[in-house]
Coordinates of C-alpha atoms in Angstrom, one line a residue:
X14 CA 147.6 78.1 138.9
X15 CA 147.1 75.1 140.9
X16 CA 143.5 73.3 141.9
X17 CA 142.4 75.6 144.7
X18 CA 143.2 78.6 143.1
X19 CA 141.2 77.5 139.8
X20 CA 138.2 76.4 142.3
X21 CA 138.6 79.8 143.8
X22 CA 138.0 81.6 140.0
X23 CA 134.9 79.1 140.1
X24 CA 133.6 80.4 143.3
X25 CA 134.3 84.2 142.3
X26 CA 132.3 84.2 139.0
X27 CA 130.1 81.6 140.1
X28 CA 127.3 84.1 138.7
X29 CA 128.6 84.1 135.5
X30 CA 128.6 80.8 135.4
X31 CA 125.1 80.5 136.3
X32 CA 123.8 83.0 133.5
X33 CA 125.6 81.0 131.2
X34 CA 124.5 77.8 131.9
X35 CA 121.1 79.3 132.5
X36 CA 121.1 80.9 129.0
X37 CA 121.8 77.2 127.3
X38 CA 118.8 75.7 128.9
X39 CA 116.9 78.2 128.1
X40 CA 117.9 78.1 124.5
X41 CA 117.9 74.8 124.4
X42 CA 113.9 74.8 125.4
X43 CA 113.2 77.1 122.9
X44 CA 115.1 74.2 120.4
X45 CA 112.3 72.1 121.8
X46 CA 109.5 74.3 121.3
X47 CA 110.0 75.7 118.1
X48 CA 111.6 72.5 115.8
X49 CA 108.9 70.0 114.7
X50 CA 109.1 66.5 116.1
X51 CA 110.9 64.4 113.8
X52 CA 109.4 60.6 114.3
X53 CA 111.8 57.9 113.0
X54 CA 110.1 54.1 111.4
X55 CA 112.3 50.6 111.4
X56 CA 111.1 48.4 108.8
X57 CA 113.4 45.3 109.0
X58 CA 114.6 42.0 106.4
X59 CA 117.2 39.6 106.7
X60 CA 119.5 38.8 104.2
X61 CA 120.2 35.6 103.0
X62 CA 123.6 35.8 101.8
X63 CA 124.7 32.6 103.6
X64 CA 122.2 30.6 101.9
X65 CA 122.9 29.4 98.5
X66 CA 120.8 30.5 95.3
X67 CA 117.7 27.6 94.6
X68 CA 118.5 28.3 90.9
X69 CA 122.8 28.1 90.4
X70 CA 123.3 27.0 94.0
X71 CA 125.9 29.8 94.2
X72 CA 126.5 31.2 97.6
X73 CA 128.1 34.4 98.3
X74 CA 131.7 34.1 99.6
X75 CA 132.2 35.9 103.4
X76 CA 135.1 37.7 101.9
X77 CA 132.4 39.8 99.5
X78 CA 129.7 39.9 102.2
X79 CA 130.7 43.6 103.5
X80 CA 130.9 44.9 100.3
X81 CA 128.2 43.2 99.2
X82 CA 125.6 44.8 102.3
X83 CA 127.4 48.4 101.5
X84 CA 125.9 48.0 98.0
X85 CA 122.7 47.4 98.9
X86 CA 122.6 49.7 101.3
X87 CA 123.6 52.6 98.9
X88 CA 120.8 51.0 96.4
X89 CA 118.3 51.3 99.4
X90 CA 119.1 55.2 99.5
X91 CA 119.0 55.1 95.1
X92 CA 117.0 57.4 92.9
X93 CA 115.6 53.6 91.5
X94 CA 114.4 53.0 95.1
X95 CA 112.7 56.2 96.1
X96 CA 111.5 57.0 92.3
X97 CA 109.1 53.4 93.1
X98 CA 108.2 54.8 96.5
X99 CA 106.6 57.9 95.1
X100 CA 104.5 56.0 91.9
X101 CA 103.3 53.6 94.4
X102 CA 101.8 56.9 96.6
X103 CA 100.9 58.6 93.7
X104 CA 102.6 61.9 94.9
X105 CA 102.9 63.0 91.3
X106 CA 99.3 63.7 90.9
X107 CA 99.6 65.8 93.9
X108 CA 98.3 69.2 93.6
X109 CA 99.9 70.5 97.1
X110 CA 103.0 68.8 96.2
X111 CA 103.2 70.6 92.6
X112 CA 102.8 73.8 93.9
X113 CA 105.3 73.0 96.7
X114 CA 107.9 72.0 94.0
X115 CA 106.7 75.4 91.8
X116 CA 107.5 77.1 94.8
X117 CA 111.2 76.1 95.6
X118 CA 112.3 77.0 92.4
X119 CA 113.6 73.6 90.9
X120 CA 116.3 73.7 88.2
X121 CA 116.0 72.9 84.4
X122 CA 117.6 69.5 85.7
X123 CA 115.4 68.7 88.3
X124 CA 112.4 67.1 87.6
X125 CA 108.9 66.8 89.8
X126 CA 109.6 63.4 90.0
X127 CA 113.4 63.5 90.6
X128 CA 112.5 66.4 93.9
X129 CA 109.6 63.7 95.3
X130 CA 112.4 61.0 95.0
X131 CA 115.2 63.4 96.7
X132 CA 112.9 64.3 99.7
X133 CA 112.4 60.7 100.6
X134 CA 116.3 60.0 100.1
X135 CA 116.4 63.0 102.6
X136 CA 114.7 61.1 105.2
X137 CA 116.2 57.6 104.6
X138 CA 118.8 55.7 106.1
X139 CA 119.7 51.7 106.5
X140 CA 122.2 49.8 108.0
X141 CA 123.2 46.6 109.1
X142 CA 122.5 45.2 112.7
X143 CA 125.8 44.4 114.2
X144 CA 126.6 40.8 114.7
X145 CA 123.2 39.3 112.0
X146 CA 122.1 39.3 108.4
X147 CA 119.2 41.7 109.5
X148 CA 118.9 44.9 107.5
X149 CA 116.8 47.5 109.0
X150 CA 115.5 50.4 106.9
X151 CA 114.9 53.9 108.5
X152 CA 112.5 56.7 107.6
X153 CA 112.1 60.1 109.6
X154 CA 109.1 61.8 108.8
X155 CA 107.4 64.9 110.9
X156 CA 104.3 62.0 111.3
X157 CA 104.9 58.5 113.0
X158 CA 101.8 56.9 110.2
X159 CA 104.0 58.5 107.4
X160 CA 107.6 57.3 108.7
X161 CA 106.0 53.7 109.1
X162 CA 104.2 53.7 105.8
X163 CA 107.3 55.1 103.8
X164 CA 109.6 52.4 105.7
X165 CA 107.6 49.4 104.3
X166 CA 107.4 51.3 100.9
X167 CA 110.9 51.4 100.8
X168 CA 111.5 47.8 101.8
X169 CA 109.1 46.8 98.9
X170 CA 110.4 49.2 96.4
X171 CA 113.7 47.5 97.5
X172 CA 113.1 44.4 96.7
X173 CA 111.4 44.9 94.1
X174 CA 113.9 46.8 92.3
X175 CA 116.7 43.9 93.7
X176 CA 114.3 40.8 91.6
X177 CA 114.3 42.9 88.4
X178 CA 118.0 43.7 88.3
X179 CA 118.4 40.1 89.3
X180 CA 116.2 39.0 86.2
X181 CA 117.5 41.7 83.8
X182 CA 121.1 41.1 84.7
X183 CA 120.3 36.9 84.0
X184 CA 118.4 37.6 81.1
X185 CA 121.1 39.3 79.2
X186 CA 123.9 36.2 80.0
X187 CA 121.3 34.3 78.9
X188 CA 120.9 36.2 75.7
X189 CA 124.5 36.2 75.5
X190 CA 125.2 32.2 76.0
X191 CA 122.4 31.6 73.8
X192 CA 124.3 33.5 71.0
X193 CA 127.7 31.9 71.7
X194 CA 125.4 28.1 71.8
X195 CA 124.5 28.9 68.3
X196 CA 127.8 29.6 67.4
X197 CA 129.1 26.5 68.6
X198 CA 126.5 24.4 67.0
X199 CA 127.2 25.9 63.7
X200 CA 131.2 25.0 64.3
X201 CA 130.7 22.1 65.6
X202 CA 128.1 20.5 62.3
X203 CA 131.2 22.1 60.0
X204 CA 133.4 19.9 61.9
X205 CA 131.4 17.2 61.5
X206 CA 131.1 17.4 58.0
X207 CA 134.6 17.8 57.3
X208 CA 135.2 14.8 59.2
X209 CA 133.1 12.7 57.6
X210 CA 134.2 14.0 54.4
X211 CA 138.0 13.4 55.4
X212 CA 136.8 9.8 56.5
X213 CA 135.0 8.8 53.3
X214 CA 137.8 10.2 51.1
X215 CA 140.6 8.7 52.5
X216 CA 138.4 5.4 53.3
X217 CA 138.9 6.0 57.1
X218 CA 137.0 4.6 60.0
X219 CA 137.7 5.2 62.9
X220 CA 136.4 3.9 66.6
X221 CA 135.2 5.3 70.1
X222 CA 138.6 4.9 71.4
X223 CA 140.3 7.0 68.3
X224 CA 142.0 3.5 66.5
X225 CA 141.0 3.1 62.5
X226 CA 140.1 -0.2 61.5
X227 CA 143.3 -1.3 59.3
X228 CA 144.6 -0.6 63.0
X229 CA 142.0 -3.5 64.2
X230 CA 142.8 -5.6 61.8
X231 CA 146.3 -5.8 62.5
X232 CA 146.1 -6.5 65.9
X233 CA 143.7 -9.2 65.1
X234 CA 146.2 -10.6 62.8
X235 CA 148.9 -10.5 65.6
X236 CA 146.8 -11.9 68.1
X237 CA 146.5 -14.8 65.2
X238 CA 150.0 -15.7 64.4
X239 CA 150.8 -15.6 68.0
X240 CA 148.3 -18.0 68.8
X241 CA 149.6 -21.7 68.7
X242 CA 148.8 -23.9 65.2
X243 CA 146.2 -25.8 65.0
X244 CA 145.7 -28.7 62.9
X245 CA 143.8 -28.0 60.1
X246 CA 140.7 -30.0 59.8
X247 CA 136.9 -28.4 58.4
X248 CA 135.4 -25.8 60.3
X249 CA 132.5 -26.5 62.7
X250 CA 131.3 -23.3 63.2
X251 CA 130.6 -20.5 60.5
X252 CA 132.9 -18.4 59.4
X253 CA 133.1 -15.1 61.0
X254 CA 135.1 -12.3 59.3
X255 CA 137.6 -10.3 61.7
X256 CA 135.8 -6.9 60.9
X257 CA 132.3 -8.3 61.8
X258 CA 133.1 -7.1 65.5
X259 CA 133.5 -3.6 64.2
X260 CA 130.3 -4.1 62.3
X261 CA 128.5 -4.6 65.5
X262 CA 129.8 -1.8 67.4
X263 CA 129.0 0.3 64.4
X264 CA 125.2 -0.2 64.7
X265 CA 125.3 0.1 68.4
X266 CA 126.8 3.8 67.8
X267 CA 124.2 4.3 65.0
X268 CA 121.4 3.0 67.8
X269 CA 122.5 5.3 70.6
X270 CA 123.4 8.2 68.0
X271 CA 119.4 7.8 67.0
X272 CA 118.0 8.6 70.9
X273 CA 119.9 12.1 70.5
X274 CA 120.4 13.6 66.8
X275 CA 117.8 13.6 64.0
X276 CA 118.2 11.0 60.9
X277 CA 119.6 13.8 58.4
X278 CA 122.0 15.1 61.1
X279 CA 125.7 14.9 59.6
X280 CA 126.7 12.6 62.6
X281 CA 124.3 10.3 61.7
X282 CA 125.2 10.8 57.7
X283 CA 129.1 9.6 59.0
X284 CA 127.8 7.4 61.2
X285 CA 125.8 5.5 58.1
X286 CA 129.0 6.3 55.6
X287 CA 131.2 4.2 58.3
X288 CA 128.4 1.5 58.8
X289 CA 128.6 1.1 54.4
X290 CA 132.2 0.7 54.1
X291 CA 132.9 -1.8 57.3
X292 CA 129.8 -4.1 55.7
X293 CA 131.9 -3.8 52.3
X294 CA 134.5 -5.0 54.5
X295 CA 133.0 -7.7 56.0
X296 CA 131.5 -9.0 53.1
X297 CA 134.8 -9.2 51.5
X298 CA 136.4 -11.0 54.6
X299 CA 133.7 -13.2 54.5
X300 CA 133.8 -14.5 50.8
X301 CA 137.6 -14.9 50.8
X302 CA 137.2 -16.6 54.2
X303 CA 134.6 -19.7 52.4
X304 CA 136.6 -19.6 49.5
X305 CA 139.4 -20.6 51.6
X306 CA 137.3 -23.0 53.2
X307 CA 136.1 -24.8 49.6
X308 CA 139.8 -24.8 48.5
X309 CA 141.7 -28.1 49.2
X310 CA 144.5 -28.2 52.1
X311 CA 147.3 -27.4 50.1
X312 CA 149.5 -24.2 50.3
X313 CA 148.0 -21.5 47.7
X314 CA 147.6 -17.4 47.9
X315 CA 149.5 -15.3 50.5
X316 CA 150.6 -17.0 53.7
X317 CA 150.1 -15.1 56.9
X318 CA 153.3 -13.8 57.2
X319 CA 153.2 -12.2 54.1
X320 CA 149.1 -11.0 55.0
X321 CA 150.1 -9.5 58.4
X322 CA 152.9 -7.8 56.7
X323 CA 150.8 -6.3 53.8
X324 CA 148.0 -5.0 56.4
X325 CA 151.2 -3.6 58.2
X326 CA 152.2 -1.9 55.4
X327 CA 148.7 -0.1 54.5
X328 CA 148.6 1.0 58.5
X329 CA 152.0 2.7 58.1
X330 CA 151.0 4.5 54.7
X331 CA 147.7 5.9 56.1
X332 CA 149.5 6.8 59.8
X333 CA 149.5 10.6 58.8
X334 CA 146.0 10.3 57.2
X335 CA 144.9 8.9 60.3
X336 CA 146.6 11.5 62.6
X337 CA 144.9 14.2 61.2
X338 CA 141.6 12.3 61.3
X339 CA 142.1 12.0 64.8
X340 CA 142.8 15.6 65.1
X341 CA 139.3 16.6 63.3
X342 CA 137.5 14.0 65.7
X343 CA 139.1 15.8 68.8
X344 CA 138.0 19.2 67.4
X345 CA 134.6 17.5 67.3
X346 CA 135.0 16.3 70.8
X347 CA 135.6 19.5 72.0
X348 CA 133.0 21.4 70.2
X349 CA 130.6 19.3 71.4
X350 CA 131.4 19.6 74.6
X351 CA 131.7 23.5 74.2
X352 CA 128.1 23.6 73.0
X353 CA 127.0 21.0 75.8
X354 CA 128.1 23.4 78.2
X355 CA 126.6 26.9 76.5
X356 CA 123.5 25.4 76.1
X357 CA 123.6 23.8 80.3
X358 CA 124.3 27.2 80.9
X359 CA 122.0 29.6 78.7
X360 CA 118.9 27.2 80.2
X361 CA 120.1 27.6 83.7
X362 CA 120.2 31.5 83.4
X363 CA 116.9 31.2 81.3
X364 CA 115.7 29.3 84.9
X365 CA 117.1 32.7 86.6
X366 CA 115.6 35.4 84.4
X367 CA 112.1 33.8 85.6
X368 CA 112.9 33.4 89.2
X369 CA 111.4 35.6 91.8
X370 CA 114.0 34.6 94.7
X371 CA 115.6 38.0 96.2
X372 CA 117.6 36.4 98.7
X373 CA 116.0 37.9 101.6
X374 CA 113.0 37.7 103.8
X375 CA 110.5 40.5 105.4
X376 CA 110.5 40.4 109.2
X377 CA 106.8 41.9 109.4
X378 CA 105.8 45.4 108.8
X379 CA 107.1 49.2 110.4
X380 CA 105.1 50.2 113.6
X381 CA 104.3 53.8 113.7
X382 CA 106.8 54.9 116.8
X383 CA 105.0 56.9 119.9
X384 CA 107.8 59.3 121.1
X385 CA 110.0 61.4 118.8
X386 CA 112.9 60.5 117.4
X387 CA 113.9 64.5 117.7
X388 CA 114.2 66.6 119.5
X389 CA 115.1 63.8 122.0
X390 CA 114.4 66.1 125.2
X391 CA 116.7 64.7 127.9
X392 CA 119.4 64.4 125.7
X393 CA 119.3 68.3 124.4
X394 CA 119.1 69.3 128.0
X395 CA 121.7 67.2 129.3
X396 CA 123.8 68.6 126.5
X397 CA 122.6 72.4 126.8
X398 CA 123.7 71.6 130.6
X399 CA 127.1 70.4 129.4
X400 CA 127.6 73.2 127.0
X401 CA 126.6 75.9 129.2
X402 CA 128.9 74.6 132.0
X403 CA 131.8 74.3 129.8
X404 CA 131.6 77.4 128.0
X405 CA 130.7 79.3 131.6
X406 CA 133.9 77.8 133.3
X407 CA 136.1 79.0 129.8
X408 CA 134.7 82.4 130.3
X409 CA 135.3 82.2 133.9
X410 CA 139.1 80.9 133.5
X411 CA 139.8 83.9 130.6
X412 CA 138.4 86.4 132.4
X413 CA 140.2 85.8 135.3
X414 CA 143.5 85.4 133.0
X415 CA 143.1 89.0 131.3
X416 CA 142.2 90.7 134.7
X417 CA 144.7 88.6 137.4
X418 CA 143.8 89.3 141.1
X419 CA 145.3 88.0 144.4
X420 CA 142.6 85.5 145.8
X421 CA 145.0 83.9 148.3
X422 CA 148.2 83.7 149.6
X423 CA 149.0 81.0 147.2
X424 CA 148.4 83.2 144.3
X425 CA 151.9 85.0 145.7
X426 CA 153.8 82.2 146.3
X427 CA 156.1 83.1 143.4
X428 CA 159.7 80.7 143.0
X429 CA 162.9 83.2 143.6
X430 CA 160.7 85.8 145.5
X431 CA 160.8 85.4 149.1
X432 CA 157.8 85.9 150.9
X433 CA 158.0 89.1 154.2
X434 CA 154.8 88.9 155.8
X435 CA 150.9 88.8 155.2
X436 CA 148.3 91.2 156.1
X437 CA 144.7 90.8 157.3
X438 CA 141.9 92.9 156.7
X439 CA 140.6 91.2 160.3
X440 CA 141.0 93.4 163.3
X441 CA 144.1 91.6 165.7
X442 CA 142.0 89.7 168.8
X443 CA 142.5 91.5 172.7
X444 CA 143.3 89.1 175.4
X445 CA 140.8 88.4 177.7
X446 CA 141.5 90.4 180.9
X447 CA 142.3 88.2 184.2
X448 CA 140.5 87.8 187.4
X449 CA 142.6 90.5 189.1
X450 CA 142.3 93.2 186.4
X451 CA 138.8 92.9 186.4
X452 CA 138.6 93.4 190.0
X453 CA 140.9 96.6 189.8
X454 CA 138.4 97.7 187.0
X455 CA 135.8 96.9 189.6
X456 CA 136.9 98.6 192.8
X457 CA 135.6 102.6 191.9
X458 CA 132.6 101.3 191.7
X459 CA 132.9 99.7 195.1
X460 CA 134.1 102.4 196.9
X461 CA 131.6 104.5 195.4
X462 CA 129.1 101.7 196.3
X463 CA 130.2 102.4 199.9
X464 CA 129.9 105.7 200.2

């Protein structure tokens, strides 16, 4: 079958054709008359997922983004969603719309409620305007006032619903951090005490940077004996005792220890433990220093040699005491920074569970539309046009296939069968007679003429 023979089959059942074609418009106009129009509502908001949270100052990575907008479109089209658009209508106290649900024959399962919520899930839709943040919400209703007023109902039930999962979702890590806080405050005054109570058993006292003051004192003795001799002569100044720098630092600690913890907490108990025993210190230092002073220049007591080695040997005795003291302090460190950071975090989420930030923006309200959404008229009759061309050329073609007739000399033109001769149904043309014959035709009548 080549072209002209198929355009042939056309032009031979060109009626059928016709009746079919015919037969989709017309069905396609009774479509029109008897379906209700269907009137479709945009109510739009843009999404802020760009911009980052006012509370945490998150922002939402682009990798997450589409999965992100599928979620909230599926939450748009939620039973949580649509359950708030029919309390805020009231539709439950609806006569017409109980005896409606009495009449479909709900299940045991199926609630008044649940079947209001399910025929406005019927009718919505959302998606994401290609190339923007802009989410538009969709409602089809069989009247344009109802489609708009159900589209902003479901952009309001929608964000409402997303600022209380928001709050709900903040408000139990907040709960939870709190819990873990208290925890860590509780660990951290136990490790407080026992380091205090290591300290003032073992007669330890140790500084900011972690060294213990028999440490202190040594190096202060090395500094000493490396320092050139002077000639002794009475002192000018007052004495000052090689701890008494300690001392100072000690109330500084207690002073800036005051702005942050109570009097009876146990840091401030250590704190004042340490504080005792460095004064007991310094006192000491202080008395042998002016009896040295009083005593005549003459060799007497220990010399520094065998001081510095003495103080040497108390810092190597206590080295594992203070190793471990050091360890208790770093589990203090740490606890305390633990608990910083619980409590940082439990009043940030605490900050969250109260704010009303959604992370997106209304873009003004649904208009009621003026034309139908369906049935959309030109397109049904281009496509009943379509159809019944289509299925009036298949009929044609397979008709023509399960009857096969000769339309053509082409339709014979068979490979391996040679061709004798064609026959018309036309009758064969007679030459036109010449001037001579039609005078011989002519001369009878001539002759009769004469006569």
């Amino acid at each position: 079958m080549n072209l002209s023979h198929f355009f042939r089959i056309l032009w031979v059942r060109r009626n059928l054709i016709l009746v079919t074609t015919l037969s989709a418009i017309a069905a396609a106009l009774l479509i029109i008359k008897l379906v209700p129009p269907r009137y479709t509502a945009n109510s739009r908001l843009m999404l802020e997922i760009v911009k980052p949270d006012p509370v945490t100052g998150q922002a939402l990575n682009s990798q997450f983004a589409r999965a992100f907008v599928a979620t909230q479109i599926e939450l748009i089209k939620d039973y949580r969603v649509a359950g708030r658009v029919v309390d805020s209508f009231n539709w439950t106290s609806s006569p017409a719309l109980a005896a409606a649900y009495q009449a479909s024959n709900p299940g045991p399962d199926m609630s008044f409620r649940r079947w209001l919520a399910e025929k406005v899930i019927d009718g919505t839709d959302a998606e994401l305007i290609t190339g923007s943040n802009i989410l538009e919400i969709r409602y089809t209703s069989d009247q344009p006032e109802t489609a708009a007023k159900i589209a902003d109902a479901l952009r309001d039930a929608y964000e409402a619903e997303t600022r209380i999962l928001k709050q709900r979702a903040a408000t139990r890590s907040a709960e939870w951090f709190q819990t873990q806080s208290r925890k860590l405050r509780a660990q951290l005054a136990q490790a407080e005490k026992e380091k205090a109570e290591f300290e003032r058993a073992n007669n330890i006292v140790l500084e900011d940077d972690g060294r213990d003051a028999e440490s202190v004192r040594l190096a202060a003795m090395a500094g000493a004996q490396d320092a050139p001799a002077m000639p002794m002569m009475a002192p000018a100044v007052p004495i000052i005792s090689p701890s008494q720098a300690q001392l100072t630092q000690m109330d500084v600690a207690i002073e800036t220890a005051m702005r942050t913890v109570g009097p009876n907490h146990p840091r401030m108990v250590a704190l004042r433990q340490q504080r005792a025993a460095i004064a007991s210190t310094v006192s000491q230092e202080l008395a042998a220093a002016r009896a040295a002073a009083r005593a005549p220049a003459m060799p007497s007591g220990p010399s520094a040699g065998s001081r510095y080695a003495a103080q040497q040997a108390r810092v190597l005795e206590q080295r594992g005491k203070v190793a471990e003291a050091r360890q208790l302090a770093v589990n203090v460190s740490v606890l305390r920074e633990q608990a910083a950071a619980a409590a940082k975090r439990t009043v940030e989420l605490q900050q969250e569970s109260e704010s009303t930030e959604t992370g997106m923006s209304f873009l003004g309200n649904a208009v009621a539309p003026k034309s139908p959404a369906f049935p959309n008229i030109p397109l049904i009759m281009i496509g009943a046009i379509a159809l019944g061309l289509g299925l009036g050329i298949s009929l044609a073609v397979l008709v023509e296939l399960l009857a096969r007739k000769v339309r053509g000399p082409a339709d014979l033109d068979i490979p391996g069968i040679p061709m004798l001769g064609m026959a018309s149904l036309q009758p064969f043309a007679q030459p036109k007679p010449t001037l001579s014959q039609r005078a011989i035709k002519l001369l009878p009548y001539r002759k009769q003429a004469a006569a």
